[in-house]
């Protein structure tokens, strides 16, 4: 049962039929892994912590081996000048603990790769891919598909953002490896630049999808395998169903 403090803290989202009391308990018991704590990861993590994810039997694992640089502050809103030179995972843990001390936060000050991903997601309810390079995303995708862990991917480049939800057991839709094979994937913000609020749009979408999934994982009101592309300047959005590739070595 939710405590009086829980009811007071989460009162606004408890009014939603998509959350309600049972959904709130599901959020509290979820184990979420967030890989990449830049503009996407730090904001998505803030919303999940605020919503109470991992505040009871669950947890949130923060994964990143990078440190805070001054160029990050334009879009990575969890950090400030006092964090310069600090490991992002440690800095973010400190800031998030001020938002909701009840959430169990685990910190991994390392870069995710094929050698450590399996151990990270051993107990994961879902994974958020907030990284910024295709090679790491491919490795995260492969680990999630192999371990049947739902994967939520978001990305931003220039003035546009993209997102896709990949089911733990892809059936009628493909995985990230299929996406890379079938579509042109935008370059990272390192080579193309990025507008700060655009990253926020992608992170907000990603956090929303994760919360909808965690609150009712048996029948979430989200779409799997739907690739969204949004132009923030022109205020347009396109979506494509990602079919599985018959040649995919990951999900087929």
PDB file of C-alpha atoms in Angstrom:
ATOM      1  CA  UNK A   1       0.000   0.000   0.000  1.00  0.00           C
ATOM      2  CA  UNK A   2       1.100   3.556  -0.637  1.00  0.00           C
ATOM      3  CA  UNK A   3       2.014   5.626   2.391  1.00  0.00           C
ATOM      4  CA  UNK A   4       0.537   9.046   3.112  1.00  0.00           C
ATOM      5  CA  UNK A   5       3.798  10.581   1.969  1.00  0.00           C
ATOM      6  CA  UNK A   6       3.625   8.630  -1.299  1.00  0.00           C
ATOM      7  CA  UNK A   7       0.065   9.780  -1.921  1.00  0.00           C
ATOM      8  CA  UNK A   8       1.030  13.386  -1.262  1.00  0.00           C
ATOM      9  CA  UNK A   9       4.196  13.231  -3.384  1.00  0.00           C
ATOM     10  CA  UNK A  10       2.658  11.458  -6.386  1.00  0.00           C
ATOM     11  CA  UNK A  11      -0.867  12.867  -6.091  1.00  0.00           C
ATOM     12  CA  UNK A  12      -0.903  14.469  -9.534  1.00  0.00           C
ATOM     13  CA  UNK A  13       0.060  11.351 -11.456  1.00  0.00           C
ATOM     14  CA  UNK A  14      -2.094   9.105  -9.266  1.00  0.00           C
ATOM     15  CA  UNK A  15      -5.105  10.926 -10.723  1.00  0.00           C
ATOM     16  CA  UNK A  16      -4.217   9.546 -14.168  1.00  0.00           C
ATOM     17  CA  UNK A  17      -5.878   6.330 -15.280  1.00  0.00           C
ATOM     18  CA  UNK A  18      -2.559   5.375 -16.899  1.00  0.00           C
ATOM     19  CA  UNK A  19      -0.851   5.360 -13.495  1.00  0.00           C
ATOM     20  CA  UNK A  20      -3.247   4.966 -10.516  1.00  0.00           C
ATOM     21  CA  UNK A  21      -2.215   3.253  -7.271  1.00  0.00           C
ATOM     22  CA  UNK A  22      -1.287  -0.114  -8.763  1.00  0.00           C
ATOM     23  CA  UNK A  23       0.787   1.567 -11.431  1.00  0.00           C
ATOM     24  CA  UNK A  24       2.584   3.636  -8.819  1.00  0.00           C
ATOM     25  CA  UNK A  25       3.535   0.501  -6.949  1.00  0.00           C
ATOM     26  CA  UNK A  26       4.822  -0.978 -10.212  1.00  0.00           C
ATOM     27  CA  UNK A  27       6.991   2.108 -10.728  1.00  0.00           C
ATOM     28  CA  UNK A  28       8.403   1.776  -7.232  1.00  0.00           C
ATOM     29  CA  UNK A  29       9.348  -1.871  -7.800  1.00  0.00           C
ATOM     30  CA  UNK A  30      10.909  -1.409 -11.246  1.00  0.00           C
ATOM     31  CA  UNK A  31      14.614  -1.814 -11.981  1.00  0.00           C
ATOM     32  CA  UNK A  32      15.670   0.650 -14.674  1.00  0.00           C
ATOM     33  CA  UNK A  33      19.073   1.048 -16.302  1.00  0.00           C
ATOM     34  CA  UNK A  34      19.909   4.405 -17.893  1.00  0.00           C
ATOM     35  CA  UNK A  35      22.969   4.279 -20.144  1.00  0.00           C
ATOM     36  CA  UNK A  36      24.452   7.645 -21.042  1.00  0.00           C
ATOM     37  CA  UNK A  37      23.986  10.599 -18.694  1.00  0.00           C
ATOM     38  CA  UNK A  38      24.259  13.501 -21.100  1.00  0.00           C
ATOM     39  CA  UNK A  39      21.383  15.727 -22.198  1.00  0.00           C
ATOM     40  CA  UNK A  40      19.020  12.801 -22.691  1.00  0.00           C
ATOM     41  CA  UNK A  41      19.948  10.642 -19.736  1.00  0.00           C
ATOM     42  CA  UNK A  42      20.154  13.296 -17.043  1.00  0.00           C
ATOM     43  CA  UNK A  43      16.727  14.720 -17.880  1.00  0.00           C
ATOM     44  CA  UNK A  44      15.003  11.355 -18.374  1.00  0.00           C
ATOM     45  CA  UNK A  45      16.484  10.199 -15.067  1.00  0.00           C
ATOM     46  CA  UNK A  46      15.157  13.304 -13.327  1.00  0.00           C
ATOM     47  CA  UNK A  47      11.604  12.577 -14.496  1.00  0.00           C
ATOM     48  CA  UNK A  48      11.800   8.897 -13.516  1.00  0.00           C
ATOM     49  CA  UNK A  49      13.136   9.745 -10.075  1.00  0.00           C
ATOM     50  CA  UNK A  50      10.463  12.396  -9.623  1.00  0.00           C
ATOM     51  CA  UNK A  51       7.805   9.841 -10.568  1.00  0.00           C
ATOM     52  CA  UNK A  52       9.044   7.397  -7.918  1.00  0.00           C
ATOM     53  CA  UNK A  53      10.642   4.754 -10.113  1.00  0.00           C
ATOM     54  CA  UNK A  54      12.768   2.464  -7.955  1.00  0.00           C
ATOM     55  CA  UNK A  55      11.571   3.921  -4.656  1.00  0.00           C
ATOM     56  CA  UNK A  56      10.597   0.630  -3.013  1.00  0.00           C
ATOM     57  CA  UNK A  57      11.973  -2.767  -4.092  1.00  0.00           C
ATOM     58  CA  UNK A  58      13.310  -1.424  -7.386  1.00  0.00           C
ATOM     59  CA  UNK A  59      16.191   0.824  -8.368  1.00  0.00           C
ATOM     60  CA  UNK A  60      17.634   3.070 -11.051  1.00  0.00           C
ATOM     61  CA  UNK A  61      21.154   2.363 -12.308  1.00  0.00           C
ATOM     62  CA  UNK A  62      23.041   5.334 -13.753  1.00  0.00           C
ATOM     63  CA  UNK A  63      25.755   4.382 -16.249  1.00  0.00           C
ATOM     64  CA  UNK A  64      28.378   6.726 -17.711  1.00  0.00           C
ATOM     65  CA  UNK A  65      32.158   6.949 -17.521  1.00  0.00           C
ATOM     66  CA  UNK A  66      32.394  10.562 -18.708  1.00  0.00           C
ATOM     67  CA  UNK A  67      33.046  13.740 -16.731  1.00  0.00           C
ATOM     68  CA  UNK A  68      31.204  17.048 -16.840  1.00  0.00           C
ATOM     69  CA  UNK A  69      32.680  19.585 -19.264  1.00  0.00           C
ATOM     70  CA  UNK A  70      31.722  23.198 -19.754  1.00  0.00           C
ATOM     71  CA  UNK A  71      30.304  22.465 -23.235  1.00  0.00           C
ATOM     72  CA  UNK A  72      27.802  20.070 -21.586  1.00  0.00           C
ATOM     73  CA  UNK A  73      26.042  22.790 -19.621  1.00  0.00           C
ATOM     74  CA  UNK A  74      24.240  24.145 -22.707  1.00  0.00           C
ATOM     75  CA  UNK A  75      21.925  21.114 -22.767  1.00  0.00           C
ATOM     76  CA  UNK A  76      22.700  18.770 -19.843  1.00  0.00           C
ATOM     77  CA  UNK A  77      20.536  20.602 -17.360  1.00  0.00           C
ATOM     78  CA  UNK A  78      21.198  18.451 -14.296  1.00  0.00           C
ATOM     79  CA  UNK A  79      24.746  19.792 -14.088  1.00  0.00           C
ATOM     80  CA  UNK A  80      26.178  23.221 -13.274  1.00  0.00           C
ATOM     81  CA  UNK A  81      29.585  24.871 -13.074  1.00  0.00           C
ATOM     82  CA  UNK A  82      30.198  23.339  -9.647  1.00  0.00           C
ATOM     83  CA  UNK A  83      30.204  19.888 -11.311  1.00  0.00           C
ATOM     84  CA  UNK A  84      32.960  20.610 -13.865  1.00  0.00           C
ATOM     85  CA  UNK A  85      35.476  17.765 -13.881  1.00  0.00           C
ATOM     86  CA  UNK A  86      33.253  15.482 -11.784  1.00  0.00           C
ATOM     87  CA  UNK A  87      32.128  12.096 -13.014  1.00  0.00           C
ATOM     88  CA  UNK A  88      28.633  12.502 -14.453  1.00  0.00           C
ATOM     89  CA  UNK A  89      27.238   9.440 -12.692  1.00  0.00           C
ATOM     90  CA  UNK A  90      28.350  10.717  -9.293  1.00  0.00           C
ATOM     91  CA  UNK A  91      27.198  14.269  -9.981  1.00  0.00           C
ATOM     92  CA  UNK A  92      23.799  13.116 -11.179  1.00  0.00           C
ATOM     93  CA  UNK A  93      23.312  10.798  -8.217  1.00  0.00           C
ATOM     94  CA  UNK A  94      23.909  13.725  -5.901  1.00  0.00           C
ATOM     95  CA  UNK A  95      21.400  15.937  -7.684  1.00  0.00           C
ATOM     96  CA  UNK A  96      18.721  13.247  -8.008  1.00  0.00           C
ATOM     97  CA  UNK A  97      18.952  12.316  -4.338  1.00  0.00           C
ATOM     98  CA  UNK A  98      17.784  15.865  -3.613  1.00  0.00           C
ATOM     99  CA  UNK A  99      14.684  15.290  -5.754  1.00  0.00           C
ATOM    100  CA  UNK A 100      13.552  12.006  -4.192  1.00  0.00           C
ATOM    101  CA  UNK A 101      15.653  10.472  -1.441  1.00  0.00           C
ATOM    102  CA  UNK A 102      13.491   7.324  -1.426  1.00  0.00           C
ATOM    103  CA  UNK A 103      14.710   6.187  -4.862  1.00  0.00           C
ATOM    104  CA  UNK A 104      17.460   3.555  -4.799  1.00  0.00           C
ATOM    105  CA  UNK A 105      20.213   4.887  -7.069  1.00  0.00           C
ATOM    106  CA  UNK A 106      23.065   2.686  -8.270  1.00  0.00           C
ATOM    107  CA  UNK A 107      26.075   4.262  -9.965  1.00  0.00           C
ATOM    108  CA  UNK A 108      28.315   2.746 -12.643  1.00  0.00           C
ATOM    109  CA  UNK A 109      31.124   5.148 -13.522  1.00  0.00           C
ATOM    110  CA  UNK A 110      32.073   3.338 -16.710  1.00  0.00           C
ATOM    111  CA  UNK A 111      31.281   3.187 -20.393  1.00  0.00           C
ATOM    112  CA  UNK A 112      28.875   0.440 -21.436  1.00  0.00           C
ATOM    113  CA  UNK A 113      30.209  -2.186 -23.828  1.00  0.00           C
ATOM    114  CA  UNK A 114      29.639  -5.784 -24.833  1.00  0.00           C
ATOM    115  CA  UNK A 115      31.708  -7.002 -21.860  1.00  0.00           C
ATOM    116  CA  UNK A 116      29.688  -5.377 -19.067  1.00  0.00           C
ATOM    117  CA  UNK A 117      26.184  -4.936 -20.472  1.00  0.00           C
ATOM    118  CA  UNK A 118      24.870  -8.394 -19.604  1.00  0.00           C
ATOM    119  CA  UNK A 119      25.697  -7.935 -15.920  1.00  0.00           C
ATOM    120  CA  UNK A 120      24.119  -4.460 -15.852  1.00  0.00           C
ATOM    121  CA  UNK A 121      20.768  -5.629 -17.150  1.00  0.00           C
ATOM    122  CA  UNK A 122      20.545  -8.912 -15.259  1.00  0.00           C
ATOM    123  CA  UNK A 123      17.617  -7.656 -13.157  1.00  0.00           C
ATOM    124  CA  UNK A 124      16.473  -4.804 -15.404  1.00  0.00           C
ATOM    125  CA  UNK A 125      12.806  -4.172 -16.062  1.00  0.00           C
ATOM    126  CA  UNK A 126      13.852  -1.982 -18.986  1.00  0.00           C
ATOM    127  CA  UNK A 127      16.801  -0.041 -20.382  1.00  0.00           C
ATOM    128  CA  UNK A 128      17.042   3.544 -21.613  1.00  0.00           C
ATOM    129  CA  UNK A 129      19.630   4.085 -24.323  1.00  0.00           C
ATOM    130  CA  UNK A 130      20.690   7.732 -24.006  1.00  0.00           C
ATOM    131  CA  UNK A 131      24.082   7.327 -25.658  1.00  0.00           C
ATOM    132  CA  UNK A 132      25.366   9.272 -28.625  1.00  0.00           C
ATOM    133  CA  UNK A 133      27.108   6.807 -30.920  1.00  0.00           C
ATOM    134  CA  UNK A 134      25.933   4.002 -33.149  1.00  0.00           C
ATOM    135  CA  UNK A 135      28.489   1.399 -32.019  1.00  0.00           C
ATOM    136  CA  UNK A 136      27.407   1.569 -28.367  1.00  0.00           C
ATOM    137  CA  UNK A 137      23.735   1.545 -29.359  1.00  0.00           C
ATOM    138  CA  UNK A 138      24.287  -1.615 -31.381  1.00  0.00           C
ATOM    139  CA  UNK A 139      25.876  -3.303 -28.373  1.00  0.00           C
ATOM    140  CA  UNK A 140      23.067  -2.210 -26.045  1.00  0.00           C
ATOM    141  CA  UNK A 141      20.468  -3.404 -28.542  1.00  0.00           C
ATOM    142  CA  UNK A 142      22.141  -6.797 -28.904  1.00  0.00           C
ATOM    143  CA  UNK A 143      22.326  -7.272 -25.126  1.00  0.00           C
ATOM    144  CA  UNK A 144      18.673  -6.259 -24.629  1.00  0.00           C
ATOM    145  CA  UNK A 145      17.385  -8.561 -27.366  1.00  0.00           C
ATOM    146  CA  UNK A 146      19.485 -11.451 -26.070  1.00  0.00           C
ATOM    147  CA  UNK A 147      18.223 -10.948 -22.508  1.00  0.00           C
ATOM    148  CA  UNK A 148      14.623 -10.069 -23.534  1.00  0.00           C
ATOM    149  CA  UNK A 149      14.778  -6.628 -21.919  1.00  0.00           C
ATOM    150  CA  UNK A 150      12.613  -3.820 -23.379  1.00  0.00           C
ATOM    151  CA  UNK A 151      14.717  -1.001 -24.790  1.00  0.00           C
ATOM    152  CA  UNK A 152      13.781   2.666 -25.135  1.00  0.00           C
ATOM    153  CA  UNK A 153      16.018   4.658 -27.470  1.00  0.00           C
ATOM    154  CA  UNK A 154      16.087   8.412 -28.040  1.00  0.00           C
ATOM    155  CA  UNK A 155      18.503  10.609 -29.960  1.00  0.00           C
ATOM    156  CA  UNK A 156      18.839  14.223 -31.039  1.00  0.00           C
ATOM    157  CA  UNK A 157      20.913  15.935 -33.689  1.00  0.00           C
ATOM    158  CA  UNK A 158      20.775  19.447 -35.065  1.00  0.00           C
ATOM    159  CA  UNK A 159      17.187  20.614 -34.598  1.00  0.00           C
ATOM    160  CA  UNK A 160      15.520  17.202 -34.833  1.00  0.00           C
ATOM    161  CA  UNK A 161      15.015  14.253 -32.516  1.00  0.00           C
ATOM    162  CA  UNK A 162      14.237  10.581 -32.984  1.00  0.00           C
ATOM    163  CA  UNK A 163      12.931   7.777 -30.776  1.00  0.00           C
ATOM    164  CA  UNK A 164      11.878   4.144 -30.903  1.00  0.00           C
ATOM    165  CA  UNK A 165      10.662   1.514 -28.403  1.00  0.00           C
ATOM    166  CA  UNK A 166      11.957  -2.017 -28.936  1.00  0.00           C
ATOM    167  CA  UNK A 167      10.140  -4.882 -27.235  1.00  0.00           C
ATOM    168  CA  UNK A 168      12.029  -7.405 -25.165  1.00  0.00           C
ATOM    169  CA  UNK A 169      11.028 -10.048 -27.692  1.00  0.00           C
ATOM    170  CA  UNK A 170      10.639  -8.277 -31.061  1.00  0.00           C
ATOM    171  CA  UNK A 171       8.046 -10.063 -33.172  1.00  0.00           C
ATOM    172  CA  UNK A 172       6.243  -7.916 -35.718  1.00  0.00           C
ATOM    173  CA  UNK A 173       8.851  -5.152 -35.633  1.00  0.00           C
ATOM    174  CA  UNK A 174      12.607  -4.940 -35.880  1.00  0.00           C
ATOM    175  CA  UNK A 175      15.392  -3.985 -33.487  1.00  0.00           C
ATOM    176  CA  UNK A 176      17.977  -1.226 -33.637  1.00  0.00           C
ATOM    177  CA  UNK A 177      20.215  -3.323 -35.881  1.00  0.00           C
ATOM    178  CA  UNK A 178      17.327  -3.520 -38.359  1.00  0.00           C
ATOM    179  CA  UNK A 179      16.894   0.259 -38.134  1.00  0.00           C
ATOM    180  CA  UNK A 180      20.537   0.952 -38.926  1.00  0.00           C
ATOM    181  CA  UNK A 181      20.351  -1.403 -41.888  1.00  0.00           C
ATOM    182  CA  UNK A 182      17.118  -0.010 -43.333  1.00  0.00           C
ATOM    183  CA  UNK A 183      17.294   3.734 -42.594  1.00  0.00           C
ATOM    184  CA  UNK A 184      19.811   6.566 -42.601  1.00  0.00           C
ATOM    185  CA  UNK A 185      20.666   7.345 -38.981  1.00  0.00           C
ATOM    186  CA  UNK A 186      21.587  10.982 -38.180  1.00  0.00           C
ATOM    187  CA  UNK A 187      25.100  11.837 -37.089  1.00  0.00           C
ATOM    188  CA  UNK A 188      25.783  12.512 -33.433  1.00  0.00           C
ATOM    189  CA  UNK A 189      25.569  16.012 -31.976  1.00  0.00           C
ATOM    190  CA  UNK A 190      29.378  15.962 -31.718  1.00  0.00           C
ATOM    191  CA  UNK A 191      29.653  16.342 -35.496  1.00  0.00           C
ATOM    192  CA  UNK A 192      26.433  18.138 -36.348  1.00  0.00           C
ATOM    193  CA  UNK A 193      25.677  20.301 -33.343  1.00  0.00           C
ATOM    194  CA  UNK A 194      22.561  20.323 -31.205  1.00  0.00           C
ATOM    195  CA  UNK A 195      20.058  22.799 -29.796  1.00  0.00           C
ATOM    196  CA  UNK A 196      19.552  22.279 -26.056  1.00  0.00           C
ATOM    197  CA  UNK A 197      15.725  22.245 -25.934  1.00  0.00           C
ATOM    198  CA  UNK A 198      15.612  19.672 -28.747  1.00  0.00           C
ATOM    199  CA  UNK A 199      17.448  17.203 -26.513  1.00  0.00           C
ATOM    200  CA  UNK A 200      14.855  17.947 -23.833  1.00  0.00           C
ATOM    201  CA  UNK A 201      12.023  17.091 -26.221  1.00  0.00           C
ATOM    202  CA  UNK A 202      13.554  13.693 -26.950  1.00  0.00           C
ATOM    203  CA  UNK A 203      14.210  12.995 -23.268  1.00  0.00           C
ATOM    204  CA  UNK A 204      10.654  13.932 -22.289  1.00  0.00           C
ATOM    205  CA  UNK A 205       9.228  11.574 -24.898  1.00  0.00           C
ATOM    206  CA  UNK A 206      11.544   8.787 -23.776  1.00  0.00           C
ATOM    207  CA  UNK A 207      10.672   9.255 -20.096  1.00  0.00           C
ATOM    208  CA  UNK A 208       6.944   9.295 -20.894  1.00  0.00           C
ATOM    209  CA  UNK A 209       7.146   6.038 -22.816  1.00  0.00           C
ATOM    210  CA  UNK A 210       9.107   4.378 -20.015  1.00  0.00           C
ATOM    211  CA  UNK A 211       6.640   5.488 -17.346  1.00  0.00           C
ATOM    212  CA  UNK A 212       3.679   4.223 -19.393  1.00  0.00           C
ATOM    213  CA  UNK A 213       5.437   0.879 -19.788  1.00  0.00           C
ATOM    214  CA  UNK A 214       6.494   0.488 -16.165  1.00  0.00           C
ATOM    215  CA  UNK A 215       3.094   1.408 -14.745  1.00  0.00           C
ATOM    216  CA  UNK A 216       1.396  -1.379 -16.696  1.00  0.00           C
ATOM    217  CA  UNK A 217       4.024  -3.644 -18.220  1.00  0.00           C
ATOM    218  CA  UNK A 218       1.489  -6.397 -18.966  1.00  0.00           C
ATOM    219  CA  UNK A 219      -0.504  -4.161 -21.301  1.00  0.00           C
ATOM    220  CA  UNK A 220       1.271  -0.824 -21.783  1.00  0.00           C
ATOM    221  CA  UNK A 221      -0.418   1.823 -23.882  1.00  0.00           C
ATOM    222  CA  UNK A 222       2.622   2.375 -26.089  1.00  0.00           C
ATOM    223  CA  UNK A 223       3.714   1.265 -29.543  1.00  0.00           C
ATOM    224  CA  UNK A 224       6.664  -1.015 -30.190  1.00  0.00           C
ATOM    225  CA  UNK A 225       8.793  -0.635 -33.291  1.00  0.00           C
ATOM    226  CA  UNK A 226       7.460   2.806 -34.245  1.00  0.00           C
ATOM    227  CA  UNK A 227      10.307   5.085 -35.311  1.00  0.00           C
ATOM    228  CA  UNK A 228       9.547   8.758 -34.655  1.00  0.00           C
ATOM    229  CA  UNK A 229      11.355  11.627 -36.345  1.00  0.00           C
ATOM    230  CA  UNK A 230      10.510  15.170 -35.248  1.00  0.00           C
ATOM    231  CA  UNK A 231      11.667  18.501 -36.664  1.00  0.00           C
ATOM    232  CA  UNK A 232      11.559  20.887 -33.718  1.00  0.00           C
ATOM    233  CA  UNK A 233      11.863  24.034 -35.829  1.00  0.00           C
ATOM    234  CA  UNK A 234       9.110  23.199 -38.305  1.00  0.00           C
ATOM    235  CA  UNK A 235       6.997  21.519 -35.591  1.00  0.00           C
ATOM    236  CA  UNK A 236       6.519  18.376 -37.685  1.00  0.00           C
ATOM    237  CA  UNK A 237       6.630  14.710 -36.787  1.00  0.00           C
ATOM    238  CA  UNK A 238       6.803  11.614 -38.944  1.00  0.00           C
ATOM    239  CA  UNK A 239       6.519   8.012 -37.858  1.00  0.00           C
ATOM    240  CA  UNK A 240       7.429   4.763 -39.553  1.00  0.00           C
ATOM    241  CA  UNK A 241       6.819   1.178 -38.548  1.00  0.00           C
ATOM    242  CA  UNK A 242      10.158  -0.609 -38.411  1.00  0.00           C
ATOM    243  CA  UNK A 243       9.820  -4.040 -40.024  1.00  0.00           C
ATOM    244  CA  UNK A 244      12.219  -6.781 -38.985  1.00  0.00           C
ATOM    245  CA  UNK A 245      15.048  -7.423 -41.383  1.00  0.00           C
ATOM    246  CA  UNK A 246      15.189 -11.064 -42.539  1.00  0.00           C
ATOM    247  CA  UNK A 247      18.985 -10.774 -42.536  1.00  0.00           C
ATOM    248  CA  UNK A 248      19.243  -9.395 -38.988  1.00  0.00           C
ATOM    249  CA  UNK A 249      21.640 -11.486 -36.894  1.00  0.00           C
ATOM    250  CA  UNK A 250      20.320  -9.974 -33.642  1.00  0.00           C
ATOM    251  CA  UNK A 251      16.546 -10.396 -33.579  1.00  0.00           C
ATOM    252  CA  UNK A 252      15.892 -13.038 -36.251  1.00  0.00           C
TER     253      UNK A 252
END
